[in-house]
PDB file of N, CA and C in Angstrom:
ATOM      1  N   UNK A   1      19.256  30.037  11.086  1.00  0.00           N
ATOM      2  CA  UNK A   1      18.022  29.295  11.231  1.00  0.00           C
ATOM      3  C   UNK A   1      18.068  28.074  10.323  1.00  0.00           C
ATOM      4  N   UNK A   2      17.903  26.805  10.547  1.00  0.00           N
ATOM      5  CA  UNK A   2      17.544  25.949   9.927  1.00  0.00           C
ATOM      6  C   UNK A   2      16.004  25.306   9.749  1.00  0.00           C
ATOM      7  N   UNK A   3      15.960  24.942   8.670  1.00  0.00           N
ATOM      8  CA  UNK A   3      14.907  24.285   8.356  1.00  0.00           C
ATOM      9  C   UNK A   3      15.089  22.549   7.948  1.00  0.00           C
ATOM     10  N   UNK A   4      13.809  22.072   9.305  1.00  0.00           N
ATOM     11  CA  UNK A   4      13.497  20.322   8.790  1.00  0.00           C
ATOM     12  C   UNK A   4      13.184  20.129   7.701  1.00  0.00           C
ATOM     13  N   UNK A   5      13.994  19.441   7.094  1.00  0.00           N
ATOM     14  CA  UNK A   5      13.407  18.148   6.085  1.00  0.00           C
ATOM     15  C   UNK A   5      11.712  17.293   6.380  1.00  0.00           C
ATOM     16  N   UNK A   6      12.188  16.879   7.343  1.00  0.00           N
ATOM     17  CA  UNK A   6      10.869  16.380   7.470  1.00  0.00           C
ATOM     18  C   UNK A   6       9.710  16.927   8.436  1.00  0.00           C
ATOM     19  N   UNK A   7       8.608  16.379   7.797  1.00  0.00           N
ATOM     20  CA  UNK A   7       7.586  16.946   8.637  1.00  0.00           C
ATOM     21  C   UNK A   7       7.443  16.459  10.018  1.00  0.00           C
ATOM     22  N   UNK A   8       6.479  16.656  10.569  1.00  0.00           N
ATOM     23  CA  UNK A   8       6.153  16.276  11.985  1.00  0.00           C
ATOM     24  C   UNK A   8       4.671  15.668  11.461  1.00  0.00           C
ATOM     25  N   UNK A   9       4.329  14.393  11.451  1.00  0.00           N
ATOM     26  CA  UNK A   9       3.587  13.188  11.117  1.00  0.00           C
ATOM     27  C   UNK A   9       2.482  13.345  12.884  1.00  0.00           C
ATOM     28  N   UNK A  10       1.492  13.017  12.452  1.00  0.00           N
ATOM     29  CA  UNK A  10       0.400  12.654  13.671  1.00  0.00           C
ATOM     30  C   UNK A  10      -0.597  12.123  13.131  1.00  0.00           C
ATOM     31  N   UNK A  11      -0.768  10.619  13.734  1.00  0.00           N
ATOM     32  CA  UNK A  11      -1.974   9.623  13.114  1.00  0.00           C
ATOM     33  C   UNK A  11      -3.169   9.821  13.583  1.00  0.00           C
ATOM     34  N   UNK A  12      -4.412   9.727  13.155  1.00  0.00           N
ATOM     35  CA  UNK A  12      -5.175  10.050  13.393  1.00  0.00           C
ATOM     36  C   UNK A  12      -6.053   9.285  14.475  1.00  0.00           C
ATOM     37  N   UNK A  13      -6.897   9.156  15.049  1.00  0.00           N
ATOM     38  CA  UNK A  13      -7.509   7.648  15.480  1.00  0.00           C
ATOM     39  C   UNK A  13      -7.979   6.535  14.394  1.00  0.00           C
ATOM     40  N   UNK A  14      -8.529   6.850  13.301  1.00  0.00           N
ATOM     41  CA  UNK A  14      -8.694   6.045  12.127  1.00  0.00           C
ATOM     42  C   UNK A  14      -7.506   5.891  12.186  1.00  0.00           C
ATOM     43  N   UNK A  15      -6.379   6.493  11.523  1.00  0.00           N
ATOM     44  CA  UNK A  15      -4.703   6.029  11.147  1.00  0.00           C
ATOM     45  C   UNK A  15      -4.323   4.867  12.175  1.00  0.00           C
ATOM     46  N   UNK A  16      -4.612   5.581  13.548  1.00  0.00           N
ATOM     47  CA  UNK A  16      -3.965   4.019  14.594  1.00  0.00           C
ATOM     48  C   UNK A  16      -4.751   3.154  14.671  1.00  0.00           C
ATOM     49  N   UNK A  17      -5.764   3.085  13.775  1.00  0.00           N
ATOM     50  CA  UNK A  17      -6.899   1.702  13.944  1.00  0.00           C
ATOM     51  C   UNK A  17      -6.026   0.956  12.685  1.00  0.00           C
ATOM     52  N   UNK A  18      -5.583   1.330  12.032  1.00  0.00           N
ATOM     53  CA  UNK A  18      -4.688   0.401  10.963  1.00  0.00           C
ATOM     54  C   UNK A  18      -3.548   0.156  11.667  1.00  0.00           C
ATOM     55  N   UNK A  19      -2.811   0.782  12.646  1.00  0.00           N
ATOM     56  CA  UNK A  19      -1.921   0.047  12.794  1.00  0.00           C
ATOM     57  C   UNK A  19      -1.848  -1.668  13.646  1.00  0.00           C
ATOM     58  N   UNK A  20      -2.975  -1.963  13.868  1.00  0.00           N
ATOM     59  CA  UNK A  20      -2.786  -3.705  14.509  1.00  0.00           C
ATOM     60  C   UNK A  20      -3.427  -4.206  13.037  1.00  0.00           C
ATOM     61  N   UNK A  21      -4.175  -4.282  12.079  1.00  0.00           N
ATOM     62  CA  UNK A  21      -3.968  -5.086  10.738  1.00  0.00           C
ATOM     63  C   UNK A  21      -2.891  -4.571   9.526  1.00  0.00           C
ATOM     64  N   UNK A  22      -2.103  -3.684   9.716  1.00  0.00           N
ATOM     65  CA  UNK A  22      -0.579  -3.633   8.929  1.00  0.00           C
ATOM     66  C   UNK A  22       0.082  -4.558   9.734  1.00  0.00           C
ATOM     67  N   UNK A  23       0.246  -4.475  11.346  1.00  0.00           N
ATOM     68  CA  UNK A  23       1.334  -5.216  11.899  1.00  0.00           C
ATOM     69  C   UNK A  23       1.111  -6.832  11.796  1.00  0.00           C
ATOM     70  N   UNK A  24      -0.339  -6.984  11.543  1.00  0.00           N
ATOM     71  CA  UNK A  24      -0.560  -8.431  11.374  1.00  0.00           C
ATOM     72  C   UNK A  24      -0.023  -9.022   9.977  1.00  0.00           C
ATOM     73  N   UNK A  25      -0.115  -8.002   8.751  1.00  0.00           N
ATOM     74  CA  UNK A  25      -0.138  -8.049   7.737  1.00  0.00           C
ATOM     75  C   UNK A  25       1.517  -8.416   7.148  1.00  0.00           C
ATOM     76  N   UNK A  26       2.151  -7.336   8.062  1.00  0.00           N
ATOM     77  CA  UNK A  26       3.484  -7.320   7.982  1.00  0.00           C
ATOM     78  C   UNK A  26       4.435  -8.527   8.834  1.00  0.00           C
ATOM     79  N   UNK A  27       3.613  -9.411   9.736  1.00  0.00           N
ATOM     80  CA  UNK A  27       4.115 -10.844  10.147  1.00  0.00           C
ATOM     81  C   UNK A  27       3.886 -11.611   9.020  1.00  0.00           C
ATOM     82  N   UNK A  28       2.432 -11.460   8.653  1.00  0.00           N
ATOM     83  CA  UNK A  28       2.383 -12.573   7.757  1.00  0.00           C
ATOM     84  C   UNK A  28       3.155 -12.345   6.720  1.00  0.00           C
ATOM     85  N   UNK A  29       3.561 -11.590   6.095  1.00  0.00           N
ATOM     86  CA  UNK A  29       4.635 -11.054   4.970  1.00  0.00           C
ATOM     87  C   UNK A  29       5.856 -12.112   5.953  1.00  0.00           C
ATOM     88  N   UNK A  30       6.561 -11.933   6.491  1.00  0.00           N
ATOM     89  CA  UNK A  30       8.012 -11.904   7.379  1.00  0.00           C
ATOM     90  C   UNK A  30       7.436 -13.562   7.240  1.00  0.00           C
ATOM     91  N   UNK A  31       6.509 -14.579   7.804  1.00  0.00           N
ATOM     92  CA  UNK A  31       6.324 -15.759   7.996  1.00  0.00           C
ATOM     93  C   UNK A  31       6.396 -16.312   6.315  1.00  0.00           C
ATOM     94  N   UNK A  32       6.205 -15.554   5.627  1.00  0.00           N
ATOM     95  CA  UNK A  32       5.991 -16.292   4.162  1.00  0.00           C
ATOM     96  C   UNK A  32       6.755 -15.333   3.191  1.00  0.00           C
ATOM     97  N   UNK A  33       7.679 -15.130   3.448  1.00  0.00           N
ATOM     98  CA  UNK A  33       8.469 -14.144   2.070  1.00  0.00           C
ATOM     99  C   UNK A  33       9.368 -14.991   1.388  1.00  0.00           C
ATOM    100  N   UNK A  34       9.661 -16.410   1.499  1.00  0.00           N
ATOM    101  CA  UNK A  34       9.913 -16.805   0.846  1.00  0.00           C
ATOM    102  C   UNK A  34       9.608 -17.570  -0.205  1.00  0.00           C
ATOM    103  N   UNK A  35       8.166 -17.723   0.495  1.00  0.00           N
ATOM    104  CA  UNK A  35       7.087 -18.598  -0.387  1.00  0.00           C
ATOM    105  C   UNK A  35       6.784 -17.324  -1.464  1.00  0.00           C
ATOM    106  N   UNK A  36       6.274 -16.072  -1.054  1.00  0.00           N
ATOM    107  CA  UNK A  36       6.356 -14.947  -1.775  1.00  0.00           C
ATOM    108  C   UNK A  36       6.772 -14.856  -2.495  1.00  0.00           C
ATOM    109  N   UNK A  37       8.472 -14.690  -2.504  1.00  0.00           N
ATOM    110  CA  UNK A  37       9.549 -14.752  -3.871  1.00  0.00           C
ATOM    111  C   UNK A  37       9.082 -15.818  -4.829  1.00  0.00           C
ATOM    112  N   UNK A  38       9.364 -17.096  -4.625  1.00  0.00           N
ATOM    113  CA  UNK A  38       9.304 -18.401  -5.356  1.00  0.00           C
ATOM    114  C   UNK A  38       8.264 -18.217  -6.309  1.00  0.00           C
ATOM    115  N   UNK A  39       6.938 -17.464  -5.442  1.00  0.00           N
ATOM    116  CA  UNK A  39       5.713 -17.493  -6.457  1.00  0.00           C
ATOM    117  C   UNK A  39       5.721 -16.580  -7.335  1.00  0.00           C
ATOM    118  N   UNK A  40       6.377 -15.136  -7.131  1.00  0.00           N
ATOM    119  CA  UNK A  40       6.573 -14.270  -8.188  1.00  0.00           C
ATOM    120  C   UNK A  40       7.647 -14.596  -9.108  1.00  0.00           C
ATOM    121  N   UNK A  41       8.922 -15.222  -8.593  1.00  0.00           N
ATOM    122  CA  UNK A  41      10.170 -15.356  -9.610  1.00  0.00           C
ATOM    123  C   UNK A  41       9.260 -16.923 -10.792  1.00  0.00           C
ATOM    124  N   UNK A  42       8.309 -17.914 -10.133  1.00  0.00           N
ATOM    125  CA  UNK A  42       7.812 -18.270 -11.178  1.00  0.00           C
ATOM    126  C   UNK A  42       7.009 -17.687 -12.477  1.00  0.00           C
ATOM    127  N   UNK A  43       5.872 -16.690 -11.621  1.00  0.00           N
ATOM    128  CA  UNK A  43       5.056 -16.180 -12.246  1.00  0.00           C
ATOM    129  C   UNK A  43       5.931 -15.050 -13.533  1.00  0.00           C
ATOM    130  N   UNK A  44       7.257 -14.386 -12.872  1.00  0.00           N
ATOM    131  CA  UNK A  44       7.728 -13.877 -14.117  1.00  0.00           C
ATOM    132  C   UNK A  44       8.518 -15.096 -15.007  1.00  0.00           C
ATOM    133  N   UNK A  45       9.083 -16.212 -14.783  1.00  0.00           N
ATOM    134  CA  UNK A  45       9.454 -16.800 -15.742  1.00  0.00           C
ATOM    135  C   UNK A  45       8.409 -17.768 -16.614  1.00  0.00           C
ATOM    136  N   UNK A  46       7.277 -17.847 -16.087  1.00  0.00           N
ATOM    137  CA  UNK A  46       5.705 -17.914 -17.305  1.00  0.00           C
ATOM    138  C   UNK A  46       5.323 -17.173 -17.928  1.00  0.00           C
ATOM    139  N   UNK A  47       5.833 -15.719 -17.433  1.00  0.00           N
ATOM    140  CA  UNK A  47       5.384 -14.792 -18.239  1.00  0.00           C
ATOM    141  C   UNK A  47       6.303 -14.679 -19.177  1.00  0.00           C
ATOM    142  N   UNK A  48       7.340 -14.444 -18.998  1.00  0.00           N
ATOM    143  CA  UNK A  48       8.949 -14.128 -20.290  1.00  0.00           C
ATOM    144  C   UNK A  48       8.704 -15.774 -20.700  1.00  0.00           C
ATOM    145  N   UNK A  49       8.100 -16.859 -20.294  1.00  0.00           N
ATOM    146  CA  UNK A  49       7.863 -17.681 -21.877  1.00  0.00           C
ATOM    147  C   UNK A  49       7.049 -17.646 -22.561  1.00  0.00           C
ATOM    148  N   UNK A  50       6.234 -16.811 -21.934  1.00  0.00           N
ATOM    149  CA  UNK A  50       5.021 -16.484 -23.277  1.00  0.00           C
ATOM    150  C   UNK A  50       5.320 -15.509 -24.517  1.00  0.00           C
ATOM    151  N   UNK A  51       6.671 -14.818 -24.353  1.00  0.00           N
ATOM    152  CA  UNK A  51       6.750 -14.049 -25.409  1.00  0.00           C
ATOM    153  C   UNK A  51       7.917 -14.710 -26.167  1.00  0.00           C
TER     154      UNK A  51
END
């Protein structure tokens, strides 16, 4: 007999009402991840000159 690792997952109707604003969420991520990076790799090198 084996046993799954993983479970067996089922979304709820609330759960699939998030899935069209994650998928929107997750374009806009993909359209701007590079602007993304730039703004965090600044924000940590303002921060490591403050110390």
């Amino acid at each position: 007999m084996s046993i799954s690792s993983a479970p067996d997952a089922v979304l709820t109707t609330l759960g699939r009402g998030l899935l069209g604003p994650l998928d929107t969420a997750c374009a806009w991520t993909r359209e701007h991840w590079d602007e993304l990076i730039d703004a965090q790799e600044a924000g940590l090198a303002r921060a490591a000159g403050r110390h």
